[in-house]
Amino acid sequence: MPDYAFLHKQFMPLSEAKIGVLTHALHYGTACFEGIRANWDSEHDRFCLFRIQDHYKRMLGGCRLLRINLPYSVDKLCQLTAELVERSGHREDVYIRPLAYKSSETVGVRLHKLEDDFLIVVTTLPPYLDSENGVRSCISSWRRVDDTMIPPRGKICGSYVNSALAKTEAWENGFDEAILLTQDGHVSEGSGENIFLILGGKLITPSPSDNIIIGITRDTVIKLAKNELGIDTIERSVDRSELYVAEECFFTGTAANVAPILEIDHRPIGTGKIGKTTAKLQKLFVEVMLGRNPKYADWYYPVSPKAPIQSGHNRIS
Ligand SMILES: Cc1ncc(COP(=O)(O)O)c(C=O)c1O
């Protein structure tokens, strides 16, 4: 199944979606992006886009940080995305990657006096971490980029070099994922996920001031823990050593879902198996994320398939 894109205000097959080699964002990372899941609901023959409005609200925040002006509201961005998914021809879970970027083809580091553009790609996403069986992690030798350097809350492309350095170091050392600490040594997050721990029976996650991305999965898990299990989440700074002595630990993210952490720096977490609360949250999350829990209908954006996009672009107004 070929993939599809929305670029330069047109829908087109991905193979036809090209940008110039001098594009500012390519050279300087001056862009921000989102990752959104559209899950295929075979029972109702439609996609369910999960918390798409929240993803676009976050992206527009990143645009403000980068002084990117898009001519689209959250509603319009959702409509464009829905149309791309509708016409993609897929009948399976897909991953949506919107990108708002400095599009001028010019050399020179700055944010001002540059043109802006917006694209969306729809593609399939292989499992990112082994959420079913759990992952082995390590503390990275790289520190998390600080809000005073590149604001992490913006999902800014350039800041992902920080994540990439940590991820590859972890992988080359035989781990599945890295955990980054802040400059002052507190736990921040994984290279592409937020992190939670259960310590002394309490559910804890690093607070936004520890340079995390304020994850939509993180927020979903906090709400599910409260509403469905009656567990409050404590948002506070977390020491590295608290992870080692925690009863349970897990990552959360759009790509990773809820991924249990079985081991950190060769130390088993709790029993070294998937913890009870983690397993409960994982099950609740998957049901909700797949659009199967009517109680959370506000988070769902249903989209029914239409005729696929053909070659020859389709311009929108
Ligand atoms: C560095 C980082 N932290 C956390 C997250 C989790 O955010 P979300 O749950 O909104 O996908 C992501 C994924 O976007 C990420 O890239």
mmCIF file of C-alpha atoms and ligand atoms in Angstrom:
data_model
loop_
_atom_site.group_PDB
_atom_site.id
_atom_site.type_symbol
_atom_site.label_atom_id
_atom_site.label_comp_id
_atom_site.label_asym_id
_atom_site.label_seq_id
_atom_site.Cartn_x
_atom_site.Cartn_y
_atom_site.Cartn_z
ATOM 1 C CA MET A 1 0.000 0.000 0.000
ATOM 2 C CA PRO A 2 1.653 3.308 -1.068
ATOM 3 C CA ASP A 3 1.764 6.134 1.453
ATOM 4 C CA TYR A 4 0.261 9.597 0.986
ATOM 5 C CA ALA A 5 1.061 13.170 1.820
ATOM 6 C CA PHE A 6 -0.373 16.669 2.029
ATOM 7 C CA LEU A 7 2.242 19.165 0.839
ATOM 8 C CA HIS A 8 2.096 22.693 -0.579
ATOM 9 C CA LYS A 9 -1.692 22.660 0.029
ATOM 10 C CA GLN A 10 -2.162 19.549 -2.134
ATOM 11 C CA PHE A 11 -2.883 15.873 -1.519
ATOM 12 C CA MET A 12 -0.548 13.519 -3.397
ATOM 13 C CA PRO A 13 1.138 10.075 -3.300
ATOM 14 C CA LEU A 14 4.194 10.223 -1.024
ATOM 15 C CA SER A 15 6.492 9.397 -3.951
ATOM 16 C CA GLU A 16 5.514 12.742 -5.530
ATOM 17 C CA ALA A 17 5.916 14.834 -2.357
ATOM 18 C CA LYS A 18 9.307 16.587 -2.570
ATOM 19 C CA ILE A 19 10.906 19.640 -0.992
ATOM 20 C CA GLY A 20 14.014 21.545 -2.069
ATOM 21 C CA VAL A 21 17.496 20.774 -0.760
ATOM 22 C CA LEU A 22 17.942 24.323 0.575
ATOM 23 C CA THR A 23 14.793 24.190 2.719
ATOM 24 C CA HIS A 24 15.633 26.049 5.950
ATOM 25 C CA ALA A 25 14.197 23.360 8.274
ATOM 26 C CA LEU A 26 16.422 20.684 6.711
ATOM 27 C CA HIS A 27 19.570 22.638 7.579
ATOM 28 C CA TYR A 28 18.662 24.167 10.942
ATOM 29 C CA GLY A 29 15.924 21.937 12.426
ATOM 30 C CA THR A 30 13.495 24.884 12.347
ATOM 31 C CA ALA A 31 10.306 22.849 12.390
ATOM 32 C CA CYS A 32 7.985 21.152 14.820
ATOM 33 C CA PHE A 33 6.006 17.972 14.404
ATOM 34 C CA GLU A 34 3.417 15.633 15.859
ATOM 35 C CA GLY A 35 2.847 11.902 15.855
ATOM 36 C CA ILE A 36 -0.834 10.891 15.849
ATOM 37 C CA ARG A 37 -2.409 7.466 15.717
ATOM 38 C CA ALA A 38 -5.331 6.586 13.442
ATOM 39 C CA ASN A 39 -6.520 3.146 14.458
ATOM 40 C CA TRP A 40 -8.513 1.007 12.060
ATOM 41 C CA ASP A 41 -11.840 -0.099 13.534
ATOM 42 C CA SER A 42 -12.851 -3.114 11.411
ATOM 43 C CA GLU A 43 -16.164 -3.506 13.249
ATOM 44 C CA HIS A 44 -17.394 -0.074 12.092
ATOM 45 C CA ASP A 45 -15.250 0.108 8.925
ATOM 46 C CA ARG A 46 -13.628 3.395 9.916
ATOM 47 C CA PHE A 47 -10.555 4.955 11.497
ATOM 48 C CA CYS A 48 -10.462 6.385 14.970
ATOM 49 C CA LEU A 49 -7.999 9.274 15.312
ATOM 50 C CA PHE A 50 -6.902 9.514 18.927
ATOM 51 C CA ARG A 51 -6.864 12.935 20.672
ATOM 52 C CA ILE A 52 -6.068 14.668 17.373
ATOM 53 C CA GLN A 53 -7.227 18.090 18.621
ATOM 54 C CA ASP A 54 -4.803 17.871 21.548
ATOM 55 C CA HIS A 55 -1.948 16.973 19.199
ATOM 56 C CA TYR A 56 -2.678 19.984 16.991
ATOM 57 C CA LYS A 57 -3.055 22.311 19.987
ATOM 58 C CA ARG A 58 0.424 21.208 21.073
ATOM 59 C CA MET A 59 1.794 21.683 17.557
ATOM 60 C CA LEU A 60 0.416 25.209 17.336
ATOM 61 C CA GLY A 61 2.219 25.921 20.639
ATOM 62 C CA GLY A 62 5.456 24.729 19.001
ATOM 63 C CA CYS A 63 4.686 27.014 16.043
ATOM 64 C CA ARG A 64 4.415 29.966 18.415
ATOM 65 C CA LEU A 65 7.826 29.115 19.879
ATOM 66 C CA LEU A 66 9.350 28.929 16.400
ATOM 67 C CA ARG A 67 7.385 31.890 15.039
ATOM 68 C CA ILE A 68 5.767 29.731 12.385
ATOM 69 C CA ASN A 69 2.467 31.205 11.199
ATOM 70 C CA LEU A 70 0.080 28.631 9.782
ATOM 71 C CA PRO A 71 -3.148 29.731 8.105
ATOM 72 C CA TYR A 72 -5.041 26.868 9.799
ATOM 73 C CA SER A 73 -7.085 26.493 12.984
ATOM 74 C CA VAL A 74 -7.060 23.264 15.015
ATOM 75 C CA ASP A 75 -10.384 22.325 13.360
ATOM 76 C CA LYS A 76 -9.007 22.887 9.854
ATOM 77 C CA LEU A 77 -5.858 20.863 10.649
ATOM 78 C CA CYS A 78 -8.082 18.017 11.879
ATOM 79 C CA GLN A 79 -10.180 18.213 8.677
ATOM 80 C CA LEU A 80 -7.093 18.122 6.429
ATOM 81 C CA THR A 81 -5.731 15.155 8.346
ATOM 82 C CA ALA A 82 -9.055 13.363 8.195
ATOM 83 C CA GLU A 83 -9.210 13.879 4.426
ATOM 84 C CA LEU A 84 -5.686 12.494 3.969
ATOM 85 C CA VAL A 85 -6.490 9.436 6.088
ATOM 86 C CA GLU A 86 -9.877 8.948 4.360
ATOM 87 C CA ARG A 87 -8.263 8.932 0.949
ATOM 88 C CA SER A 88 -5.058 7.075 1.821
ATOM 89 C CA GLY A 89 -6.502 3.706 0.822
ATOM 90 C CA HIS A 90 -5.243 2.112 4.055
ATOM 91 C CA ARG A 91 -7.476 -0.269 6.017
ATOM 92 C CA GLU A 92 -5.138 -0.759 8.980
ATOM 93 C CA ASP A 93 -3.677 1.238 11.855
ATOM 94 C CA VAL A 94 -1.694 4.178 10.511
ATOM 95 C CA TYR A 95 0.594 6.833 11.918
ATOM 96 C CA ILE A 96 0.151 10.478 11.005
ATOM 97 C CA ARG A 97 3.142 12.797 10.930
ATOM 98 C CA PRO A 98 2.284 16.526 10.576
ATOM 99 C CA LEU A 99 5.221 18.922 10.261
ATOM 100 C CA ALA A 100 5.145 22.731 10.414
ATOM 101 C CA TYR A 101 8.388 24.123 9.042
ATOM 102 C CA LYS A 102 10.435 27.072 7.865
ATOM 103 C CA SER A 103 10.165 26.486 4.138
ATOM 104 C CA SER A 104 12.293 29.282 2.612
ATOM 105 C CA GLU A 105 15.105 27.913 0.479
ATOM 106 C CA THR A 106 17.827 30.083 1.900
ATOM 107 C CA VAL A 107 20.996 29.964 4.004
ATOM 108 C CA GLY A 108 21.173 31.836 7.351
ATOM 109 C CA VAL A 109 20.327 30.920 10.939
ATOM 110 C CA ARG A 110 17.260 32.795 12.199
ATOM 111 C CA LEU A 111 13.522 32.525 12.686
ATOM 112 C CA HIS A 112 12.463 35.874 11.199
ATOM 113 C CA LYS A 113 11.853 36.790 7.562
ATOM 114 C CA LEU A 114 11.289 33.214 6.454
ATOM 115 C CA GLU A 115 8.309 31.520 4.836
ATOM 116 C CA ASP A 116 6.370 28.825 6.636
ATOM 117 C CA ASP A 117 4.692 25.704 5.314
ATOM 118 C CA PHE A 118 2.920 22.650 6.619
ATOM 119 C CA LEU A 119 2.857 19.011 5.513
ATOM 120 C CA ILE A 120 1.267 15.763 6.665
ATOM 121 C CA VAL A 121 2.353 12.214 5.896
ATOM 122 C CA VAL A 122 0.284 9.086 6.553
ATOM 123 C CA THR A 123 2.213 5.851 6.881
ATOM 124 C CA THR A 124 2.246 2.574 8.792
ATOM 125 C CA LEU A 125 4.334 2.300 11.947
ATOM 126 C CA PRO A 126 6.053 -0.919 13.008
ATOM 127 C CA PRO A 127 6.030 -1.557 16.798
ATOM 128 C CA TYR A 128 8.386 1.027 18.327
ATOM 129 C CA LEU A 129 9.180 -0.732 21.602
ATOM 130 C CA ASP A 130 8.205 -4.211 22.767
ATOM 131 C CA SER A 131 5.265 -3.000 24.838
ATOM 132 C CA GLU A 132 3.888 -6.530 25.173
ATOM 133 C CA ASN A 133 6.947 -8.103 26.765
ATOM 134 C CA GLY A 134 8.652 -5.092 28.290
ATOM 135 C CA VAL A 135 11.913 -3.266 27.613
ATOM 136 C CA ARG A 136 15.448 -2.958 28.995
ATOM 137 C CA SER A 137 16.618 0.584 29.536
ATOM 138 C CA CYS A 138 19.629 2.548 30.747
ATOM 139 C CA ILE A 139 20.460 6.027 31.978
ATOM 140 C CA SER A 140 21.971 7.956 29.093
ATOM 141 C CA SER A 141 25.324 9.695 29.318
ATOM 142 C CA TRP A 142 23.596 12.508 27.377
ATOM 143 C CA ARG A 143 21.598 15.061 29.380
ATOM 144 C CA ARG A 144 18.136 16.252 28.349
ATOM 145 C CA VAL A 145 18.040 19.509 26.421
ATOM 146 C CA ASP A 146 16.864 22.298 28.746
ATOM 147 C CA ASP A 147 13.947 24.703 28.332
ATOM 148 C CA THR A 148 16.553 27.498 28.281
ATOM 149 C CA MET A 149 18.238 25.877 25.243
ATOM 150 C CA ILE A 150 15.519 24.413 23.008
ATOM 151 C CA PRO A 151 12.091 24.307 24.685
ATOM 152 C CA PRO A 152 11.218 20.573 24.860
ATOM 153 C CA ARG A 153 7.467 21.238 25.091
ATOM 154 C CA GLY A 154 7.443 22.273 21.432
ATOM 155 C CA LYS A 155 8.395 18.931 19.764
ATOM 156 C CA ILE A 156 10.959 20.958 17.834
ATOM 157 C CA CYS A 157 12.797 18.955 15.165
ATOM 158 C CA GLY A 158 16.280 20.272 16.035
ATOM 159 C CA SER A 159 15.953 19.082 19.642
ATOM 160 C CA TYR A 160 15.510 15.491 18.450
ATOM 161 C CA VAL A 161 19.272 15.273 17.872
ATOM 162 C CA ASN A 162 19.389 15.032 21.687
ATOM 163 C CA SER A 163 17.001 12.049 21.587
ATOM 164 C CA ALA A 164 18.841 10.445 18.663
ATOM 165 C CA LEU A 165 22.220 10.611 20.441
ATOM 166 C CA ALA A 166 20.733 8.960 23.519
ATOM 167 C CA LYS A 167 18.760 6.310 21.603
ATOM 168 C CA THR A 168 21.699 5.162 19.500
ATOM 169 C CA GLU A 169 24.050 5.077 22.490
ATOM 170 C CA ALA A 170 21.513 2.892 24.338
ATOM 171 C CA TRP A 171 20.983 0.615 21.353
ATOM 172 C CA GLU A 172 24.717 0.192 20.714
ATOM 173 C CA ASN A 173 25.118 -0.773 24.369
ATOM 174 C CA GLY A 174 22.452 -3.472 24.012
ATOM 175 C CA PHE A 175 19.457 -1.638 25.555
ATOM 176 C CA ASP A 176 16.057 -0.909 24.002
ATOM 177 C CA GLU A 177 15.677 2.660 25.195
ATOM 178 C CA ALA A 178 17.537 5.478 26.981
ATOM 179 C CA ILE A 179 16.361 7.538 29.949
ATOM 180 C CA LEU A 180 17.710 11.084 29.985
ATOM 181 C CA LEU A 181 18.443 13.097 33.122
ATOM 182 C CA THR A 182 18.168 16.877 33.373
ATOM 183 C CA GLN A 183 21.290 19.036 33.803
ATOM 184 C CA ASP A 184 20.778 18.873 37.585
ATOM 185 C CA GLY A 185 20.506 15.074 37.557
ATOM 186 C CA HIS A 186 16.755 14.512 37.830
ATOM 187 C CA VAL A 187 14.931 12.007 35.664
ATOM 188 C CA SER A 188 13.401 13.671 32.603
ATOM 189 C CA GLU A 189 12.096 11.114 30.095
ATOM 190 C CA GLY A 190 12.915 8.472 27.486
ATOM 191 C CA SER A 191 14.281 9.432 24.060
ATOM 192 C CA GLY A 192 10.726 9.328 22.679
ATOM 193 C CA GLU A 193 8.511 8.677 25.702
ATOM 194 C CA ASN A 194 7.537 9.987 29.122
ATOM 195 C CA ILE A 195 8.310 7.839 32.139
ATOM 196 C CA PHE A 196 6.289 6.761 35.204
ATOM 197 C CA LEU A 197 7.287 4.817 38.303
ATOM 198 C CA ILE A 198 5.453 3.241 41.204
ATOM 199 C CA LEU A 199 7.320 3.765 44.447
ATOM 200 C CA GLY A 200 5.931 3.019 47.899
ATOM 201 C CA GLY A 201 2.607 2.299 46.180
ATOM 202 C CA LYS A 202 2.428 5.814 44.677
ATOM 203 C CA LEU A 203 2.246 6.587 40.951
ATOM 204 C CA ILE A 204 4.860 9.237 40.140
ATOM 205 C CA THR A 205 6.000 10.992 36.964
ATOM 206 C CA PRO A 206 8.500 13.832 36.383
ATOM 207 C CA SER A 207 6.909 17.269 36.312
ATOM 208 C CA PRO A 208 6.881 19.523 33.210
ATOM 209 C CA SER A 209 9.668 21.656 34.739
ATOM 210 C CA ASP A 210 12.029 18.676 34.317
ATOM 211 C CA ASN A 211 12.185 19.343 30.575
ATOM 212 C CA ILE A 212 9.702 16.705 29.499
ATOM 213 C CA ILE A 213 7.418 16.801 26.513
ATOM 214 C CA ILE A 214 3.958 17.090 28.018
ATOM 215 C CA GLY A 215 2.829 13.846 26.479
ATOM 216 C CA ILE A 216 -0.725 13.155 25.423
ATOM 217 C CA THR A 217 -0.274 9.499 26.384
ATOM 218 C CA ARG A 218 1.072 10.688 29.761
ATOM 219 C CA ASP A 219 -2.064 12.772 30.258
ATOM 220 C CA THR A 220 -4.281 9.865 29.139
ATOM 221 C CA VAL A 221 -2.607 7.519 31.633
ATOM 222 C CA ILE A 222 -2.916 10.081 34.461
ATOM 223 C CA LYS A 223 -6.667 10.385 33.723
ATOM 224 C CA LEU A 224 -7.213 6.623 33.370
ATOM 225 C CA ALA A 225 -5.330 5.938 36.622
ATOM 226 C CA LYS A 226 -7.574 8.442 38.417
ATOM 227 C CA ASN A 227 -10.915 7.619 36.778
ATOM 228 C CA GLU A 228 -10.618 3.853 36.423
ATOM 229 C CA LEU A 229 -8.277 2.777 39.232
ATOM 230 C CA GLY A 230 -8.751 5.615 41.727
ATOM 231 C CA ILE A 231 -4.984 6.317 41.699
ATOM 232 C CA ASP A 232 -3.681 9.902 41.837
ATOM 233 C CA THR A 233 -0.448 10.671 39.997
ATOM 234 C CA ILE A 234 2.216 12.729 41.742
ATOM 235 C CA GLU A 235 4.086 15.042 39.352
ATOM 236 C CA ARG A 236 7.440 15.889 40.925
ATOM 237 C CA SER A 237 11.192 15.718 40.373
ATOM 238 C CA VAL A 238 12.473 12.134 40.479
ATOM 239 C CA ASP A 239 15.979 11.010 41.449
ATOM 240 C CA ARG A 240 17.816 8.478 39.310
ATOM 241 C CA SER A 241 18.131 6.116 42.289
ATOM 242 C CA GLU A 242 14.348 6.172 42.821
ATOM 243 C CA LEU A 243 14.038 4.360 39.501
ATOM 244 C CA TYR A 244 16.372 1.593 40.709
ATOM 245 C CA VAL A 245 14.304 0.931 43.852
ATOM 246 C CA ALA A 246 10.862 1.421 42.246
ATOM 247 C CA GLU A 247 8.292 -1.397 42.339
ATOM 248 C CA GLU A 248 7.273 -0.715 38.725
ATOM 249 C CA CYS A 249 8.309 1.535 35.855
ATOM 250 C CA PHE A 250 6.907 2.203 32.407
ATOM 251 C CA PHE A 251 7.244 4.482 29.388
ATOM 252 C CA THR A 252 4.303 6.229 27.679
ATOM 253 C CA GLY A 253 4.121 7.674 24.177
ATOM 254 C CA THR A 254 2.097 7.659 20.971
ATOM 255 C CA ALA A 255 4.608 5.355 19.270
ATOM 256 C CA ALA A 256 5.401 3.177 22.314
ATOM 257 C CA ASN A 257 1.912 3.133 23.978
ATOM 258 C CA VAL A 258 2.413 1.961 27.580
ATOM 259 C CA ALA A 259 5.717 0.058 27.573
ATOM 260 C CA PRO A 260 6.746 -1.714 30.809
ATOM 261 C CA ILE A 261 10.400 -1.240 31.829
ATOM 262 C CA LEU A 262 11.769 -4.483 33.222
ATOM 263 C CA GLU A 263 15.336 -3.392 33.851
ATOM 264 C CA ILE A 264 17.354 -0.159 34.161
ATOM 265 C CA ASP A 265 21.172 -0.214 34.088
ATOM 266 C CA HIS A 266 21.106 -4.028 34.569
ATOM 267 C CA ARG A 267 19.026 -3.716 37.764
ATOM 268 C CA PRO A 268 15.645 -5.495 37.628
ATOM 269 C CA ILE A 269 12.736 -3.172 38.417
ATOM 270 C CA GLY A 270 10.560 -4.774 41.112
ATOM 271 C CA THR A 271 10.299 -8.466 40.273
ATOM 272 C CA GLY A 272 11.834 -7.873 36.828
ATOM 273 C CA LYS A 273 8.435 -8.740 35.298
ATOM 274 C CA ILE A 274 5.554 -6.552 34.139
ATOM 275 C CA GLY A 275 4.030 -4.962 37.280
ATOM 276 C CA LYS A 276 0.341 -5.334 38.223
ATOM 277 C CA THR A 277 -0.559 -1.645 37.979
ATOM 278 C CA THR A 278 1.413 -1.260 34.746
ATOM 279 C CA ALA A 279 -0.507 -4.210 33.235
ATOM 280 C CA LYS A 280 -3.858 -2.704 34.286
ATOM 281 C CA LEU A 281 -2.985 0.713 32.856
ATOM 282 C CA GLN A 282 -1.663 -0.888 29.681
ATOM 283 C CA LYS A 283 -4.960 -2.745 29.126
ATOM 284 C CA LEU A 284 -7.072 0.320 29.885
ATOM 285 C CA PHE A 285 -4.932 2.487 27.618
ATOM 286 C CA VAL A 286 -5.052 0.134 24.625
ATOM 287 C CA GLU A 287 -8.861 -0.133 24.814
ATOM 288 C CA VAL A 288 -9.245 3.632 24.994
ATOM 289 C CA MET A 289 -6.633 4.348 22.335
ATOM 290 C CA LEU A 290 -8.331 1.914 19.924
ATOM 291 C CA GLY A 291 -11.592 3.832 20.357
ATOM 292 C CA ARG A 292 -13.392 1.046 22.215
ATOM 293 C CA ASN A 293 -14.448 2.880 25.360
ATOM 294 C CA PRO A 294 -17.522 5.109 24.807
ATOM 295 C CA LYS A 295 -16.813 6.894 28.095
ATOM 296 C CA TYR A 296 -13.894 8.605 26.347
ATOM 297 C CA ALA A 297 -15.705 9.409 23.100
ATOM 298 C CA ASP A 298 -14.495 13.026 23.335
ATOM 299 C CA TRP A 299 -10.991 11.774 22.545
ATOM 300 C CA TYR A 300 -12.112 10.008 19.342
ATOM 301 C CA TYR A 301 -12.306 11.520 15.866
ATOM 302 C CA PRO A 302 -13.939 8.950 13.561
ATOM 303 C CA VAL A 303 -13.046 8.970 9.855
ATOM 304 C CA SER A 304 -14.569 6.757 7.133
ATOM 305 C CA PRO A 305 -12.510 5.745 4.077
ATOM 306 C CA LYS A 306 -13.182 7.319 0.641
ATOM 307 C CA ALA A 307 -11.800 6.794 -2.867
ATOM 308 C CA PRO A 308 -7.967 6.746 -2.758
ATOM 309 C CA ILE A 309 -5.794 9.630 -3.963
ATOM 310 C CA GLN A 310 -4.654 9.285 -7.563
ATOM 311 C CA SER A 311 -1.532 10.703 -9.199
ATOM 312 C CA GLY A 312 -2.005 14.306 -10.254
ATOM 313 C CA HIS A 313 -2.344 16.557 -7.277
ATOM 314 C CA ASN A 314 -5.554 17.664 -5.605
ATOM 315 C CA ARG A 315 -5.321 21.230 -4.529
ATOM 316 C CA ILE A 316 -7.397 22.453 -1.575
ATOM 317 C CA SER A 317 -8.781 25.898 -1.065
HETATM 318 C C1 LIG B 1 10.785 13.009 23.621
HETATM 319 C C2 LIG B 1 9.361 12.571 23.759
HETATM 320 N N1 LIG B 1 8.827 12.474 24.983
HETATM 321 C C3 LIG B 1 7.556 12.073 25.164
HETATM 322 C C4 LIG B 1 6.739 11.745 24.099
HETATM 323 C C5 LIG B 1 5.339 11.278 24.342
HETATM 324 O O1 LIG B 1 4.387 12.184 23.882
HETATM 325 P P1 LIG B 1 2.976 11.672 23.351
HETATM 326 O O2 LIG B 1 2.416 10.797 24.419
HETATM 327 O O3 LIG B 1 2.193 12.920 23.182
HETATM 328 O O4 LIG B 1 3.208 10.939 22.097
HETATM 329 C C6 LIG B 1 7.255 11.827 22.814
HETATM 330 C C7 LIG B 1 6.453 11.479 21.637
HETATM 331 O O5 LIG B 1 5.948 12.319 20.982
HETATM 332 C C8 LIG B 1 8.593 12.260 22.629
HETATM 333 O O6 LIG B 1 9.126 12.353 21.411
#
